[in-house]
Amino acid sequence: MKRLFSAVLLLCALCYAASARTPELRFNDGGKFKVLQLTDLHLVGGYDAEASKTLKQVKEFVRDEKPDLIAVTGDVISHGVNSGYLLDRFLKTIDSLDIPFFIVFGNHDQEQELTKAQMASRITACRNSVNVIGENGELADMRVPVKTHNGGEDALELYLLDSHTSIDDESPLADMHIRYEWFTFDQVWWIRNEFRKSAEEHGKVLPSAAFFHIPLPEFLEAWERTTSEYFTHNNVDGVRGEYGGHSRMNSGMFAAMFEAGSIMAVLCGHDHDSDFIVNHYGISLIYGRCSGNDPTYHHLLPGARVIEFREGRREFSTWIREENGKISYVNDYSDGVLK
């Protein structure tokens, strides 16, 4: 019994220590907060040269952009062996950059030899990780504040969400051509409560952005509306190179975000051949650029999306930084609309 009690105390102490050292995020003195989004790195066992190239590019993106936060929106590791080794290699690289970062899981991350809980433990052990472990032992869905440049109050909030994984081929859902899971009722309920609590805490609705891996069905809907004469406000920029890997089930997550009035941008990954940004009812739906060099499909140059928020305003700038150093799709947005 004493050993069990001591183990519990040690675990609590470790959790508290991890929480206590979570990096504080804040705008810089110029009133800007820059996020570098990496997605779909797909580090694959047996492809060491590709993995080394990807990790080298990550360091170059950070060197060129000097972000305040690195957002990794899923599929860090992919099929193959030695996924634990590859995850550790990535975490060692990104933590050594001494910049706060977070990871949200993709559909492939959790298909490897490590469980989500095991990966969460390794991620949160990193000195610069913003992530925390939830009650289920996995990475928690989070509301993360970004302080004003002087650290006085919250000026922006970031929502980190787990969009889950692929549907098993043996599942009856697969027979219905449903390939990917969707946000659960509990997650939609949670984020609605977080929106409400945030408004109560701050006495106003703060600008916010959401990050996850698998795109919402509204990404496809918004793109298709760009060709409609009735939706001329749907500014769009970038490439749509595939139909869309979103879930066919609409969880109501977008409606929750729209009703709250705080979300100005949603950033995801997953579709390697898409990097577009489109307005949908005042919310910018944004694909990151596939950042990896693995042997899976991608016809766009590997890159990273950059999004730079502005303190006290529902405005941001965004662009793509490619592996060759080129910058493309440089635009400013206000309330989801291209300025």
CSV table of C-alpha atoms in Angstrom, one decimal:
chain,number,residue,atom,x,y,z
A,1,MET,CA,0.0,0.0,0.0
A,2,LYS,CA,2.9,2.4,0.9
A,3,ARG,CA,4.5,1.7,-2.4
A,4,LEU,CA,1.3,2.4,-4.3
A,5,PHE,CA,0.7,5.6,-2.4
A,6,SER,CA,4.3,6.7,-3.1
A,7,ALA,CA,3.9,5.9,-6.8
A,8,VAL,CA,0.7,8.0,-6.9
A,9,LEU,CA,2.4,10.9,-5.2
A,10,LEU,CA,5.3,10.7,-7.7
A,11,LEU,CA,3.0,10.6,-10.7
A,12,CYS,CA,1.1,13.6,-9.3
A,13,ALA,CA,4.4,15.5,-8.8
A,14,LEU,CA,5.5,14.7,-12.3
A,15,CYS,CA,2.2,15.8,-13.8
A,16,TYR,CA,2.4,19.1,-11.8
A,17,ALA,CA,5.9,19.7,-12.8
A,18,ALA,CA,5.0,19.2,-16.5
A,19,SER,CA,2.1,21.6,-16.1
A,20,ALA,CA,4.2,24.1,-14.2
A,21,ARG,CA,6.8,24.3,-17.0
A,22,THR,CA,4.3,24.6,-19.8
A,23,PRO,CA,5.7,27.6,-21.9
A,24,GLU,CA,3.7,30.8,-21.8
A,25,LEU,CA,2.8,32.2,-25.2
A,26,ARG,CA,2.6,35.9,-25.8
A,27,PHE,CA,2.6,38.4,-28.7
A,28,ASN,CA,5.9,40.1,-29.5
A,29,ASP,CA,6.5,43.8,-28.9
A,30,GLY,CA,5.3,44.6,-32.3
A,31,GLY,CA,1.9,43.1,-31.5
A,32,LYS,CA,2.4,40.0,-33.7
A,33,PHE,CA,2.3,36.2,-32.9
A,34,LYS,CA,3.7,33.9,-35.6
A,35,VAL,CA,2.8,30.2,-35.8
A,36,LEU,CA,4.7,27.8,-38.1
A,37,GLN,CA,2.4,24.9,-39.0
A,38,LEU,CA,4.0,21.6,-39.9
A,39,THR,CA,1.8,18.8,-41.1
A,40,ASP,CA,2.0,15.3,-42.5
A,41,LEU,CA,5.8,14.8,-42.1
A,42,HIS,CA,5.2,11.0,-42.4
A,43,LEU,CA,8.5,9.8,-41.0
A,44,VAL,CA,8.6,6.2,-42.2
A,45,GLY,CA,10.7,3.4,-40.8
A,46,GLY,CA,13.3,2.2,-43.4
A,47,TYR,CA,13.4,5.6,-45.2
A,48,ASP,CA,16.1,7.2,-43.1
A,49,ALA,CA,17.4,9.5,-45.9
A,50,GLU,CA,13.9,10.9,-46.4
A,51,ALA,CA,13.5,11.4,-42.6
A,52,SER,CA,16.8,13.1,-42.3
A,53,LYS,CA,15.9,15.5,-45.2
A,54,THR,CA,12.5,16.3,-43.5
A,55,LEU,CA,14.1,17.0,-40.1
A,56,LYS,CA,16.7,19.2,-41.8
A,57,GLN,CA,13.9,21.1,-43.6
A,58,VAL,CA,12.1,21.6,-40.3
A,59,LYS,CA,15.1,23.3,-38.8
A,60,GLU,CA,15.4,25.5,-42.0
A,61,PHE,CA,11.8,26.5,-41.8
A,62,VAL,CA,12.3,27.6,-38.2
A,63,ARG,CA,15.5,29.4,-39.0
A,64,ASP,CA,13.9,31.3,-41.8
A,65,GLU,CA,10.6,32.2,-40.1
A,66,LYS,CA,11.6,32.5,-36.4
A,67,PRO,CA,8.1,31.6,-35.2
A,68,ASP,CA,6.7,32.1,-31.7
A,69,LEU,CA,5.0,28.7,-31.8
A,70,ILE,CA,5.3,25.5,-33.9
A,71,ALA,CA,2.0,23.7,-34.6
A,72,VAL,CA,2.3,20.1,-35.7
A,73,THR,CA,-1.1,19.0,-37.1
A,74,GLY,CA,-0.7,15.3,-37.3
A,75,ASP,CA,0.9,12.3,-39.0
A,76,VAL,CA,4.4,12.8,-37.7
A,77,ILE,CA,5.0,9.1,-38.2
A,78,SER,CA,3.6,6.7,-40.7
A,79,HIS,CA,3.7,3.1,-41.7
A,80,GLY,CA,6.8,1.0,-41.1
A,81,VAL,CA,8.8,-0.2,-38.2
A,82,ASN,CA,10.6,1.7,-35.4
A,83,SER,CA,7.9,4.3,-35.0
A,84,GLY,CA,9.1,5.0,-31.4
A,85,TYR,CA,12.6,5.7,-32.6
A,86,LEU,CA,11.3,8.1,-35.3
A,87,LEU,CA,9.0,9.9,-32.9
A,88,ASP,CA,11.9,10.3,-30.4
A,89,ARG,CA,14.1,11.6,-33.2
A,90,PHE,CA,11.5,14.2,-34.3
A,91,LEU,CA,10.9,15.3,-30.7
A,92,LYS,CA,14.6,15.6,-30.0
A,93,THR,CA,14.9,17.8,-33.1
A,94,ILE,CA,11.9,20.1,-32.4
A,95,ASP,CA,12.6,20.4,-28.7
A,96,SER,CA,16.2,21.4,-29.4
A,97,LEU,CA,14.9,24.5,-31.3
A,98,ASP,CA,13.9,26.0,-28.0
A,99,ILE,CA,10.5,27.3,-29.3
A,100,PRO,CA,7.1,26.3,-27.8
A,101,PHE,CA,5.4,23.6,-29.8
A,102,PHE,CA,2.3,21.4,-29.7
A,103,ILE,CA,1.2,18.2,-31.6
A,104,VAL,CA,-2.3,17.1,-32.4
A,105,PHE,CA,-2.5,13.5,-33.6
A,106,GLY,CA,-3.3,12.5,-37.2
A,107,ASN,CA,-4.9,9.2,-38.4
A,108,HIS,CA,-1.5,7.5,-39.0
A,109,ASP,CA,0.2,8.5,-35.7
A,110,GLN,CA,-2.0,6.1,-33.8
A,111,GLU,CA,-1.7,3.2,-36.2
A,112,GLN,CA,1.9,2.4,-35.1
A,113,GLU,CA,3.5,0.3,-32.4
A,114,LEU,CA,3.1,3.0,-29.8
A,115,THR,CA,-0.2,3.7,-28.2
A,116,LYS,CA,-1.6,7.3,-28.0
A,117,ALA,CA,-0.9,7.3,-24.3
A,118,GLN,CA,2.7,6.2,-24.8
A,119,MET,CA,3.2,8.9,-27.5
A,120,ALA,CA,1.5,11.5,-25.2
A,121,SER,CA,4.0,10.7,-22.4
A,122,ARG,CA,7.0,11.3,-24.7
A,123,ILE,CA,5.5,14.5,-26.1
A,124,THR,CA,4.7,16.1,-22.8
A,125,ALA,CA,8.1,15.2,-21.4
A,126,CYS,CA,9.7,17.7,-23.8
A,127,ARG,CA,10.8,21.0,-22.2
A,128,ASN,CA,9.1,23.1,-24.9
A,129,SER,CA,5.8,21.2,-25.3
A,130,VAL,CA,2.6,23.0,-24.7
A,131,ASN,CA,0.6,19.8,-24.7
A,132,VAL,CA,-0.8,18.2,-21.5
A,133,ILE,CA,-2.1,14.7,-20.8
A,134,GLY,CA,-5.9,14.3,-20.3
A,135,GLU,CA,-7.8,12.1,-17.9
A,136,ASN,CA,-7.6,9.2,-20.4
A,137,GLY,CA,-3.8,9.3,-20.5
A,138,GLU,CA,-3.7,10.7,-24.0
A,139,LEU,CA,-3.1,14.2,-25.3
A,140,ALA,CA,-5.9,16.5,-24.0
A,141,ASP,CA,-8.0,18.7,-26.2
A,142,MET,CA,-6.9,22.2,-25.0
A,143,ARG,CA,-7.7,25.9,-24.9
A,144,VAL,CA,-4.4,27.6,-24.9
A,145,PRO,CA,-4.1,31.4,-24.2
A,146,VAL,CA,-1.8,33.8,-25.9
A,147,LYS,CA,-1.0,36.8,-23.8
A,148,THR,CA,-0.6,40.4,-24.9
A,149,HIS,CA,2.9,41.6,-25.6
A,150,ASN,CA,3.4,42.8,-22.0
A,151,GLY,CA,1.9,39.6,-20.6
A,152,GLY,CA,-1.0,41.5,-18.9
A,153,GLU,CA,-4.0,39.6,-20.3
A,154,ASP,CA,-5.2,37.1,-22.8
A,155,ALA,CA,-5.4,38.4,-26.4
A,156,LEU,CA,-5.9,35.2,-28.5
A,157,GLU,CA,-6.8,31.6,-27.8
A,158,LEU,CA,-5.8,28.4,-29.6
A,159,TYR,CA,-7.9,25.3,-29.6
A,160,LEU,CA,-6.1,22.0,-30.0
A,161,LEU,CA,-8.3,19.1,-31.0
A,162,ASP,CA,-7.9,15.4,-31.7
A,163,SER,CA,-9.8,14.6,-35.0
A,164,HIS,CA,-9.2,10.8,-34.5
A,165,THR,CA,-8.3,8.2,-37.1
A,166,SER,CA,-9.3,6.1,-40.0
A,167,ILE,CA,-12.3,3.7,-40.1
A,168,ASP,CA,-11.2,0.0,-39.9
A,169,ASP,CA,-11.8,-1.8,-43.2
A,170,GLU,CA,-13.8,-4.5,-41.3
A,171,SER,CA,-16.2,-1.9,-39.8
A,172,PRO,CA,-19.7,-1.7,-41.1
A,173,LEU,CA,-19.0,2.0,-41.6
A,174,ALA,CA,-16.5,1.2,-44.2
A,175,ASP,CA,-19.2,-0.5,-46.2
A,176,MET,CA,-21.0,2.9,-46.1
A,177,HIS,CA,-17.9,4.5,-47.6
A,178,ILE,CA,-17.1,6.4,-44.4
A,179,ARG,CA,-13.3,6.4,-44.3
A,180,TYR,CA,-12.6,8.7,-41.3
A,181,GLU,CA,-13.9,9.2,-37.8
A,182,TRP,CA,-15.4,12.5,-36.7
A,183,PHE,CA,-15.5,14.8,-33.6
A,184,THR,CA,-17.5,13.2,-30.8
A,185,PHE,CA,-20.5,14.6,-29.1
A,186,ASP,CA,-18.4,15.1,-26.0
A,187,GLN,CA,-15.8,17.1,-27.9
A,188,VAL,CA,-18.4,19.4,-29.4
A,189,TRP,CA,-20.0,19.8,-26.0
A,190,TRP,CA,-16.6,20.5,-24.5
A,191,ILE,CA,-15.7,23.2,-27.0
A,192,ARG,CA,-19.1,24.9,-26.6
A,193,ASN,CA,-18.4,25.0,-22.9
A,194,GLU,CA,-14.9,26.4,-23.4
A,195,PHE,CA,-16.3,29.2,-25.7
A,196,ARG,CA,-18.8,30.1,-23.0
A,197,LYS,CA,-16.2,30.0,-20.2
A,198,SER,CA,-13.8,32.1,-22.1
A,199,ALA,CA,-16.4,34.8,-22.8
A,200,GLU,CA,-17.3,34.8,-19.1
A,201,GLU,CA,-13.7,34.9,-17.9
A,202,HIS,CA,-12.7,37.8,-20.2
A,203,GLY,CA,-16.0,39.7,-20.4
A,204,LYS,CA,-15.8,39.5,-24.2
A,205,VAL,CA,-15.3,37.1,-27.1
A,206,LEU,CA,-11.6,36.7,-27.8
A,207,PRO,CA,-10.3,36.0,-31.3
A,208,SER,CA,-9.3,32.3,-31.6
A,209,ALA,CA,-8.1,29.6,-34.0
A,210,ALA,CA,-8.4,25.9,-34.0
A,211,PHE,CA,-5.9,23.2,-35.0
A,212,PHE,CA,-6.5,19.6,-35.9
A,213,HIS,CA,-5.6,17.0,-38.5
A,214,ILE,CA,-8.7,15.8,-40.5
A,215,PRO,CA,-10.6,18.6,-42.3
A,216,LEU,CA,-14.2,19.3,-41.6
A,217,PRO,CA,-16.8,18.6,-44.3
A,218,GLU,CA,-17.2,22.3,-44.6
A,219,PHE,CA,-13.8,22.5,-46.3
A,220,LEU,CA,-15.2,20.8,-49.3
A,221,GLU,CA,-18.5,22.7,-49.2
A,222,ALA,CA,-16.7,26.0,-49.0
A,223,TRP,CA,-14.5,25.2,-52.0
A,224,GLU,CA,-17.5,24.2,-54.1
A,225,ARG,CA,-19.2,27.4,-53.3
A,226,THR,CA,-16.3,29.4,-54.7
A,227,THR,CA,-17.7,28.5,-58.2
A,228,SER,CA,-21.2,29.7,-57.3
A,229,GLU,CA,-22.4,33.2,-58.3
A,230,TYR,CA,-24.4,33.3,-55.0
A,231,PHE,CA,-21.4,33.1,-52.8
A,232,THR,CA,-19.0,35.7,-54.2
A,233,HIS,CA,-17.6,36.4,-50.7
A,234,ASN,CA,-15.9,33.0,-50.7
A,235,ASN,CA,-12.3,34.3,-51.3
A,236,VAL,CA,-10.0,31.3,-52.1
A,237,ASP,CA,-6.3,31.0,-52.6
A,238,GLY,CA,-4.1,28.0,-53.1
A,239,VAL,CA,-4.4,24.5,-54.6
A,240,ARG,CA,-7.1,21.8,-54.3
A,241,GLY,CA,-5.3,18.7,-55.6
A,242,GLU,CA,-7.7,16.0,-54.3
A,243,TYR,CA,-11.3,15.5,-53.5
A,244,GLY,CA,-10.9,15.8,-49.8
A,245,GLY,CA,-10.2,13.3,-46.9
A,246,HIS,CA,-12.8,14.8,-44.5
A,247,SER,CA,-15.2,12.6,-42.6
A,248,ARG,CA,-18.5,12.2,-44.3
A,249,MET,CA,-20.3,12.6,-40.9
A,250,ASN,CA,-20.9,16.2,-39.9
A,251,SER,CA,-20.4,16.4,-36.1
A,252,GLY,CA,-21.6,20.0,-35.7
A,253,MET,CA,-18.2,21.3,-34.8
A,254,PHE,CA,-18.2,24.0,-37.4
A,255,ALA,CA,-21.7,25.2,-36.3
A,256,ALA,CA,-20.4,25.4,-32.7
A,257,MET,CA,-17.5,27.5,-33.8
A,258,PHE,CA,-19.7,29.7,-35.9
A,259,GLU,CA,-22.2,30.3,-33.2
A,260,ALA,CA,-19.5,31.2,-30.6
A,261,GLY,CA,-18.2,34.0,-32.9
A,262,SER,CA,-14.6,33.7,-31.7
A,263,ILE,CA,-13.0,31.3,-34.2
A,264,MET,CA,-11.5,33.2,-37.1
A,265,ALA,CA,-9.3,30.4,-38.6
A,266,VAL,CA,-9.3,26.6,-38.7
A,267,LEU,CA,-6.1,24.9,-39.7
A,268,CYS,CA,-5.7,21.2,-40.6
A,269,GLY,CA,-3.6,18.9,-42.7
A,270,HIS,CA,-4.3,15.4,-44.0
A,271,ASP,CA,-4.8,16.0,-47.7
A,272,HIS,CA,-1.3,16.1,-49.1
A,273,ASP,CA,-2.2,17.7,-52.4
A,274,SER,CA,-4.2,20.6,-51.0
A,275,ASP,CA,-3.0,23.8,-49.4
A,276,PHE,CA,-5.9,26.2,-50.0
A,277,ILE,CA,-7.5,28.7,-47.8
A,278,VAL,CA,-11.2,29.7,-48.2
A,279,ASN,CA,-13.7,31.8,-46.3
A,280,HIS,CA,-16.8,30.1,-45.0
A,281,TYR,CA,-19.3,32.3,-43.2
A,282,GLY,CA,-16.6,34.5,-41.8
A,283,ILE,CA,-14.2,31.7,-40.8
A,284,SER,CA,-11.0,31.0,-42.7
A,285,LEU,CA,-10.7,27.3,-43.5
A,286,ILE,CA,-7.0,26.6,-44.0
A,287,TYR,CA,-4.9,23.7,-45.2
A,288,GLY,CA,-1.3,23.5,-44.2
A,289,ARG,CA,1.3,22.4,-46.7
A,290,CYS,CA,2.5,18.8,-46.5
A,291,SER,CA,5.9,19.0,-44.8
A,292,GLY,CA,7.4,15.5,-45.4
A,293,ASN,CA,9.5,13.7,-47.9
A,294,ASP,CA,8.1,10.2,-47.4
A,295,PRO,CA,7.2,7.9,-50.4
A,296,THR,CA,3.5,8.5,-50.1
A,297,TYR,CA,1.7,10.7,-52.6
A,298,HIS,CA,2.3,14.5,-52.8
A,299,HIS,CA,2.6,16.6,-55.9
A,300,LEU,CA,3.3,19.9,-54.1
A,301,LEU,CA,6.8,20.8,-52.8
A,302,PRO,CA,7.1,20.1,-49.1
A,303,GLY,CA,6.7,23.2,-47.1
A,304,ALA,CA,5.1,24.8,-44.0
A,305,ARG,CA,2.3,27.2,-43.6
A,306,VAL,CA,2.9,30.4,-41.6
A,307,ILE,CA,0.1,32.3,-39.9
A,308,GLU,CA,0.8,35.6,-38.1
A,309,PHE,CA,-1.9,36.9,-35.8
A,310,ARG,CA,-2.3,40.5,-34.8
A,311,GLU,CA,-2.8,41.5,-31.2
A,312,GLY,CA,-6.3,42.9,-30.4
A,313,ARG,CA,-7.7,42.3,-33.9
A,314,ARG,CA,-9.5,39.6,-35.8
A,315,GLU,CA,-6.9,39.7,-38.4
A,316,PHE,CA,-3.9,37.7,-39.6
A,317,SER,CA,-1.5,37.2,-42.4
A,318,THR,CA,-0.6,33.8,-43.9
A,319,TRP,CA,1.8,32.3,-46.4
A,320,ILE,CA,3.5,29.1,-47.5
A,321,ARG,CA,7.3,28.7,-47.0
A,322,GLU,CA,8.5,26.0,-49.4
A,323,GLU,CA,11.6,23.7,-49.0
A,324,ASN,CA,13.5,25.8,-51.6
A,325,GLY,CA,13.0,28.9,-49.5
A,326,LYS,CA,10.3,30.4,-51.8
A,327,ILE,CA,7.3,32.1,-50.2
A,328,SER,CA,3.9,31.8,-51.9
A,329,TYR,CA,0.2,32.7,-51.3
A,330,VAL,CA,1.0,35.8,-49.1
A,331,ASN,CA,-2.4,37.3,-48.0
A,332,ASP,CA,-4.0,39.3,-45.2
A,333,TYR,CA,-7.4,38.3,-43.8
A,334,SER,CA,-9.9,40.0,-41.6
A,335,ASP,CA,-12.9,38.1,-40.2
A,336,GLY,CA,-12.1,35.3,-42.7
A,337,VAL,CA,-12.2,37.6,-45.7
A,338,LEU,CA,-9.3,38.4,-47.9
A,339,LYS,CA,-8.3,42.1,-47.4
